[in-house]
Tab-separated table of C-alpha atoms and ligand atoms in Angstrom:
chain	number	residue	atom	x	y	z
A	144	UNK	CA	-14.841	-10.931	6.680
A	145	UNK	CA	-11.892	-9.270	4.270
A	146	UNK	CA	-9.779	-11.486	2.114
A	147	UNK	CA	-8.286	-9.248	-0.711
A	148	UNK	CA	-5.781	-7.030	-0.644
A	149	UNK	CA	-4.927	-4.599	-3.933
A	150	UNK	CA	-1.725	-3.291	-4.908
A	151	UNK	CA	-1.612	-0.668	-7.374
A	152	UNK	CA	1.999	-1.414	-8.746
A	153	UNK	CA	1.755	0.169	-12.617
A	154	UNK	CA	3.561	3.292	-11.533
A	155	UNK	CA	7.017	4.304	-12.977
A	156	UNK	CA	9.100	5.147	-10.383
A	157	UNK	CA	10.605	8.133	-12.311
A	158	UNK	CA	12.479	9.599	-9.005
A	159	UNK	CA	14.462	6.676	-9.155
A	160	UNK	CA	15.784	6.559	-12.856
A	161	UNK	CA	18.104	5.064	-13.802
A	162	UNK	CA	17.402	2.110	-11.051
A	163	UNK	CA	13.896	1.841	-12.541
A	164	UNK	CA	14.502	2.121	-16.041
A	165	UNK	CA	13.705	-1.910	-16.705
A	166	UNK	CA	13.271	-2.560	-12.988
A	167	UNK	CA	9.749	-2.258	-11.182
A	168	UNK	CA	10.152	0.549	-8.597
A	169	UNK	CA	8.404	-2.146	-6.331
A	170	UNK	CA	11.124	-4.360	-6.527
A	171	UNK	CA	13.724	-2.070	-4.972
A	172	UNK	CA	15.414	-3.777	-1.969
A	173	UNK	CA	14.849	-2.229	1.559
A	174	UNK	CA	17.819	-4.376	2.656
A	175	UNK	CA	17.642	-7.733	1.272
A	176	UNK	CA	13.602	-7.620	0.534
A	177	UNK	CA	11.533	-5.765	-1.952
A	178	UNK	CA	9.462	-3.268	-1.326
A	179	UNK	CA	6.315	-4.612	-2.425
A	180	UNK	CA	7.015	-8.117	-0.385
A	181	UNK	CA	7.130	-5.958	2.959
A	182	UNK	CA	3.333	-4.962	1.715
A	183	UNK	CA	2.337	-8.322	1.271
A	184	UNK	CA	3.678	-9.524	4.272
A	185	UNK	CA	1.642	-6.775	6.233
A	186	UNK	CA	-1.458	-7.710	4.334
A	187	UNK	CA	-0.835	-11.715	5.098
A	188	UNK	CA	-0.294	-10.968	8.748
A	189	UNK	CA	-3.868	-9.122	8.707
A	190	UNK	CA	-5.342	-12.124	7.197
A	191	UNK	CA	-5.369	-10.849	3.593
A	192	UNK	CA	-4.126	-13.430	1.970
A	193	UNK	CA	-5.557	-12.689	-1.709
A	194	UNK	CA	-3.413	-10.554	-3.243
A	195	UNK	CA	-4.387	-8.714	-6.204
A	196	UNK	CA	-1.783	-6.911	-8.067
A	197	UNK	CA	-2.636	-4.143	-10.547
A	198	UNK	CA	0.521	-4.233	-12.691
A	199	UNK	CA	1.412	-2.335	-16.304
A	200	UNK	CA	4.224	-2.982	-18.629
A	201	UNK	CA	7.590	-3.806	-17.470
A	202	UNK	CA	6.289	-5.245	-14.246
A	203	UNK	CA	7.035	-8.904	-14.851
A	204	UNK	CA	9.538	-9.111	-12.152
A	205	UNK	CA	7.000	-8.542	-9.391
A	206	UNK	CA	4.941	-11.466	-10.609
A	207	UNK	CA	7.997	-13.664	-10.723
A	208	UNK	CA	8.730	-12.856	-7.404
A	209	UNK	CA	5.631	-14.349	-6.230
A	210	UNK	CA	6.265	-17.409	-7.809
A	211	UNK	CA	8.343	-20.213	-7.349
A	212	UNK	CA	12.166	-20.384	-8.890
A	213	UNK	CA	12.667	-24.090	-9.531
A	214	UNK	CA	16.368	-22.999	-10.731
A	215	UNK	CA	16.794	-21.374	-7.468
A	216	UNK	CA	15.124	-24.052	-5.500
A	217	UNK	CA	16.988	-27.106	-6.990
A	218	UNK	CA	20.406	-25.106	-6.888
A	219	UNK	CA	20.163	-24.186	-3.036
A	220	UNK	CA	17.693	-27.087	-1.495
A	221	UNK	CA	19.780	-28.928	1.205
A	222	UNK	CA	22.722	-26.163	1.183
A	223	UNK	CA	23.326	-23.557	4.014
A	224	UNK	CA	22.032	-20.714	1.927
A	225	UNK	CA	18.391	-22.473	1.985
A	226	UNK	CA	17.613	-20.123	4.899
A	227	UNK	CA	17.817	-16.950	2.842
A	228	UNK	CA	14.528	-18.270	0.751
A	229	UNK	CA	12.698	-18.997	3.886
A	230	UNK	CA	10.559	-15.470	4.218
A	231	UNK	CA	9.691	-15.509	0.684
A	232	UNK	CA	8.641	-19.343	0.737
A	233	UNK	CA	6.333	-18.134	3.908
A	234	UNK	CA	4.909	-15.186	1.671
A	235	UNK	CA	4.057	-17.954	-1.160
A	236	UNK	CA	2.798	-20.490	1.064
A	237	UNK	CA	0.346	-18.495	2.684
A	238	UNK	CA	-0.822	-15.904	-0.368
A	239	UNK	CA	-2.477	-16.657	-3.346
A	240	UNK	CA	-1.815	-14.080	-6.242
A	241	UNK	CA	-3.561	-12.548	-8.919
A	242	UNK	CA	-3.054	-9.731	-11.368
A	243	UNK	CA	-4.556	-7.495	-14.108
A	244	UNK	CA	-3.107	-5.050	-16.154
A	245	UNK	CA	-3.730	-1.117	-15.971
A	246	UNK	CA	-2.868	-0.133	-19.696
A	247	UNK	CA	-2.843	3.540	-18.939
A	248	UNK	CA	-1.728	5.575	-16.473
A	249	UNK	CA	-4.960	7.618	-15.139
A	250	UNK	CA	-4.416	8.022	-11.451
A	251	UNK	CA	-4.856	5.970	-8.242
A	252	UNK	CA	-8.614	5.989	-8.930
A	253	UNK	CA	-8.271	4.251	-12.388
A	254	UNK	CA	-5.810	2.207	-10.960
A	255	UNK	CA	-8.384	0.862	-8.347
A	256	UNK	CA	-11.243	0.699	-10.690
A	257	UNK	CA	-9.040	-1.394	-12.953
A	258	UNK	CA	-9.038	-4.095	-10.099
A	259	UNK	CA	-12.579	-4.508	-9.865
A	260	UNK	CA	-12.470	-7.818	-11.821
A	261	UNK	CA	-10.347	-9.119	-8.998
A	262	UNK	CA	-12.103	-7.627	-6.273
A	263	UNK	CA	-15.881	-7.945	-7.023
A	264	UNK	CA	-18.416	-7.437	-4.684
A	265	UNK	CA	-16.614	-7.387	-1.363
A	266	UNK	CA	-14.735	-4.938	0.988
A	267	UNK	CA	-10.534	-4.964	0.348
A	268	UNK	CA	-7.856	-3.572	1.278
A	269	UNK	CA	-5.306	-1.514	-0.523
A	270	UNK	CA	-1.583	-0.858	0.173
A	271	UNK	CA	0.436	1.443	-1.890
A	272	UNK	CA	4.038	-0.235	-1.288
A	273	UNK	CA	5.891	3.024	-1.830
A	274	UNK	CA	4.701	3.811	1.775
A	275	UNK	CA	6.278	1.325	4.313
A	276	UNK	CA	4.442	0.800	7.376
A	277	UNK	CA	6.445	-0.934	9.869
A	278	UNK	CA	5.498	-1.849	13.376
A	279	UNK	CA	7.281	-5.074	14.039
A	280	UNK	CA	6.863	-5.137	17.650
A	281	UNK	CA	2.785	-4.816	17.514
A	282	UNK	CA	0.152	-5.371	14.905
A	283	UNK	CA	1.018	-4.099	11.459
A	284	UNK	CA	-1.538	-0.971	10.199
A	285	UNK	CA	-3.292	-2.910	8.012
A	286	UNK	CA	-4.389	-5.545	11.029
A	287	UNK	CA	-5.214	-2.428	13.083
A	288	UNK	CA	-7.510	-1.290	10.253
A	289	UNK	CA	-9.277	-4.794	9.791
A	290	UNK	CA	-10.306	-4.787	13.281
A	291	UNK	CA	-11.706	-1.163	12.831
A	292	UNK	CA	-13.547	-2.179	9.798
A	293	UNK	CA	-15.203	-5.319	11.632
A	294	UNK	CA	-16.754	-2.861	14.198
A	295	UNK	CA	-17.532	-0.016	11.791
A	296	UNK	CA	-18.087	-1.667	8.386
A	297	UNK	CA	-17.086	1.353	6.320
A	298	UNK	CA	-14.167	2.535	4.160
A	299	UNK	CA	-11.368	3.587	6.236
A	300	UNK	CA	-8.178	5.282	5.036
A	301	UNK	CA	-4.852	5.582	7.354
A	302	UNK	CA	-4.019	8.999	8.063
A	303	UNK	CA	-0.694	10.901	9.787
A	304	UNK	CA	0.306	14.171	10.920
A	305	UNK	CA	2.620	15.859	8.064
A	306	UNK	CA	4.376	19.327	8.402
A	307	UNK	CA	2.574	21.493	6.360
A	308	UNK	CA	5.111	22.315	4.094
A	309	UNK	CA	4.991	18.758	3.013
A	310	UNK	CA	0.906	18.454	2.458
A	311	UNK	CA	0.953	19.109	-1.054
A	312	UNK	CA	2.180	15.818	-1.605
A	313	UNK	CA	-0.842	13.982	-0.139
A	314	UNK	CA	-4.462	13.668	0.214
A	315	UNK	CA	-5.879	15.101	3.277
A	316	UNK	CA	-8.603	15.116	5.599
A	317	UNK	CA	-10.747	17.110	8.097
A	318	UNK	CA	-13.331	15.486	10.250
A	319	UNK	CA	-14.749	15.038	13.970
A	320	UNK	CA	-12.891	13.181	16.112
A	321	UNK	CA	-14.228	9.805	17.615
A	322	UNK	CA	-11.725	8.995	19.767
A	323	UNK	CA	-8.542	6.879	19.866
A	324	UNK	CA	-7.052	8.588	16.569
A	325	UNK	CA	-10.686	7.657	14.901
A	326	UNK	CA	-12.126	10.423	13.147
A	327	UNK	CA	-15.378	10.415	10.940
A	328	UNK	CA	-14.176	12.284	7.524
A	329	UNK	CA	-15.977	15.225	6.745
A	330	UNK	CA	-13.520	16.685	4.041
A	331	UNK	CA	-11.151	15.415	1.780
A	332	UNK	CA	-8.672	16.994	-0.808
A	333	UNK	CA	-6.272	15.505	-2.772
A	334	UNK	CA	-2.799	17.299	-2.892
A	335	UNK	CA	-3.934	20.908	-1.617
A	336	UNK	CA	-1.550	23.994	-1.364
A	337	UNK	CA	-0.618	24.656	2.266
A	338	UNK	CA	-3.002	27.613	2.426
A	339	UNK	CA	-6.105	25.423	1.093
A	340	UNK	CA	-5.369	22.319	3.448
A	341	UNK	CA	-8.202	21.919	5.920
A	342	UNK	CA	-5.658	20.388	8.932
A	343	UNK	CA	-2.153	18.499	8.557
A	344	UNK	CA	-3.955	14.985	8.718
A	345	UNK	CA	-2.346	13.273	5.313
A	346	UNK	CA	-3.616	10.192	3.825
A	347	UNK	CA	-0.818	7.448	4.107
A	348	UNK	CA	-1.089	4.484	1.693
A	349	UNK	CA	-3.357	1.884	3.579
A	350	UNK	CA	-7.038	1.858	2.640
A	351	UNK	CA	-10.118	-0.477	3.166
A	352	UNK	CA	-12.481	0.170	0.923
A	353	UNK	CA	-16.281	-1.120	0.529
A	354	UNK	CA	-17.282	-2.290	-2.735
A	355	UNK	CA	-19.417	0.659	-4.073
A	356	UNK	CA	-16.411	2.650	-4.253
A	357	UNK	CA	-16.077	1.151	-7.798
A	358	UNK	CA	-19.456	2.596	-9.005
A	359	UNK	CA	-18.502	6.041	-7.496
A	360	UNK	CA	-15.272	5.621	-9.124
A	361	UNK	CA	-16.800	5.326	-12.333
A	362	UNK	CA	-18.690	8.369	-12.270
A	363	UNK	CA	-15.593	10.395	-10.584
A	364	UNK	CA	-14.403	13.166	-13.382
A	365	UNK	CA	-10.507	13.302	-13.308
A	366	UNK	CA	-9.421	15.582	-10.621
A	367	UNK	CA	-5.882	17.075	-9.307
A	368	UNK	CA	-3.442	16.637	-12.318
A	369	UNK	CA	-6.434	15.375	-14.790
A	370	UNK	CA	-5.743	11.792	-12.966
A	371	UNK	CA	-9.005	9.777	-11.495
A	372	UNK	CA	-8.564	10.503	-7.695
A	373	UNK	CA	-9.673	7.705	-5.162
A	374	UNK	CA	-9.669	10.903	-2.453
A	375	UNK	CA	-12.434	12.296	-4.876
A	376	UNK	CA	-14.562	9.161	-4.793
A	377	UNK	CA	-13.464	8.841	-0.769
A	378	UNK	CA	-14.968	12.308	-0.633
A	379	UNK	CA	-18.360	11.330	-2.437
A	380	UNK	CA	-18.854	7.982	-0.001
A	381	UNK	CA	-18.032	10.212	2.961
A	382	UNK	CA	-20.876	12.735	1.967
A	383	UNK	CA	-23.240	9.694	0.953
A	384	UNK	CA	-22.629	7.860	4.460
A	385	UNK	CA	-19.375	7.401	6.456
A	386	UNK	CA	-15.506	7.220	5.900
A	387	UNK	CA	-13.299	6.979	8.872
A	388	UNK	CA	-9.693	7.932	8.801
A	389	UNK	CA	-7.288	6.648	11.485
A	390	UNK	CA	-3.923	7.654	12.982
A	391	UNK	CA	-2.253	4.284	12.832
A	392	UNK	CA	0.035	3.148	15.467
A	393	UNK	CA	3.708	2.099	13.953
A	394	UNK	CA	6.537	4.223	11.753
A	395	UNK	CA	6.047	4.913	8.009
A	396	UNK	CA	8.406	5.589	5.536
A	397	UNK	CA	7.683	7.813	2.140
A	398	UNK	CA	10.058	5.134	-0.080
A	399	UNK	CA	8.733	6.826	-3.003
A	400	UNK	CA	11.070	9.252	-2.308
A	401	UNK	CA	15.246	8.801	-1.758
A	402	UNK	CA	15.518	10.420	1.429
A	403	UNK	CA	12.625	8.385	2.684
A	404	UNK	CA	14.153	5.487	1.029
A	405	UNK	CA	17.416	5.633	2.617
A	406	UNK	CA	15.761	6.549	6.034
A	407	UNK	CA	13.859	3.124	5.749
A	408	UNK	CA	17.022	1.021	4.683
A	409	UNK	CA	19.019	2.282	7.904
A	410	UNK	CA	16.088	1.581	10.117
A	411	UNK	CA	15.191	-1.669	9.072
A	412	UNK	CA	19.046	-2.284	8.981
A	413	UNK	CA	19.437	-1.539	12.700
A	414	UNK	CA	15.927	-2.505	13.898
A	415	UNK	CA	14.813	-5.764	11.836
A	416	UNK	CA	17.294	-7.052	9.676
A	417	UNK	CA	19.098	-10.187	10.888
A	418	UNK	CA	21.075	-12.232	8.277
A	419	UNK	CA	19.067	-14.898	6.847
A	420	UNK	CA	15.812	-13.960	7.974
A	421	UNK	CA	14.769	-10.560	7.957
B	1427	G1P	C1	-1.354	8.699	-3.504
B	1427	G1P	C2	-3.029	9.586	-2.793
B	1427	G1P	C3	-2.708	10.276	-1.864
B	1427	G1P	C4	-1.743	9.825	-0.941
B	1427	G1P	C5	-0.845	9.466	-1.065
B	1427	G1P	C6	-0.161	8.612	0.019
B	1427	G1P	O1	-0.636	9.809	-4.069
B	1427	G1P	O2	-3.239	10.270	-4.150
B	1427	G1P	O3	-4.016	11.087	-1.536
B	1427	G1P	O4	-2.004	10.843	0.120
B	1427	G1P	O5	-0.738	8.434	-1.996
B	1427	G1P	O6	1.314	7.932	-0.040
B	1427	G1P	P1	0.634	9.708	-4.715
B	1427	G1P	O7	1.763	9.488	-3.642
B	1427	G1P	O8	0.091	8.328	-5.281
B	1427	G1P	O9	0.786	10.579	-5.564
């Protein structure tokens, strides 16, 4: 059974400067809820209630967000405004939160390896909160992936087809289709040029990883952009055993970019947000 979900949240958020100068990019709100909370809710809904945050300098607001604010509770308890706290109270009641700090930014693979002390020797989920995945009438993306893990017991990456001109922003897979949008990965490349991309199937920020990934990451040399790439470690896993790629059901917004962030905001406001709940 998967219990833990790792959130790499140490990145700088350069594209949102100056908003992210002293505020973590993961705390930027989509309407009234910080991006990272959407991810944590998706994990908890999938049964992953132990949340492992790999944070860094300047990220204290995230730790504070997932804790009680006594002053606020005291001020608004018993008033009509109390309902605004319902959704974060739900998260705090259900989840437990642990964190460690990544001291140097050496890539996603390095962030995952930094989280080993929180995960230990068990399979775990990973959510990149920049990728907002919504499937509000149905199961969340992580819940869909947990079901697959329970069946196949190997690492799984979420994928989506993207236009070839965007492929350079993503990890890309190729593999043999096993049916139902599920592929057995044969190739994985981090951020290839369109002419080098094996397909247009891009990795989206949802993963389930088996714990052997840690040893593989320790032995993975820096790759694209001089960073330790999770994609490279997954390629090793695929060569040694099995990695699956899954075309998930749901919508995904690239909230690491301003247009994606605005699109997500409009979508949530029009389709999900209701004052006092969300
Ligand atoms: C990371 C991964 C990449 C993946 C992407 C999904 O890249 O390295 O393989 O496709 O997340 O959002 P980043 O966007 O952090 O540069």
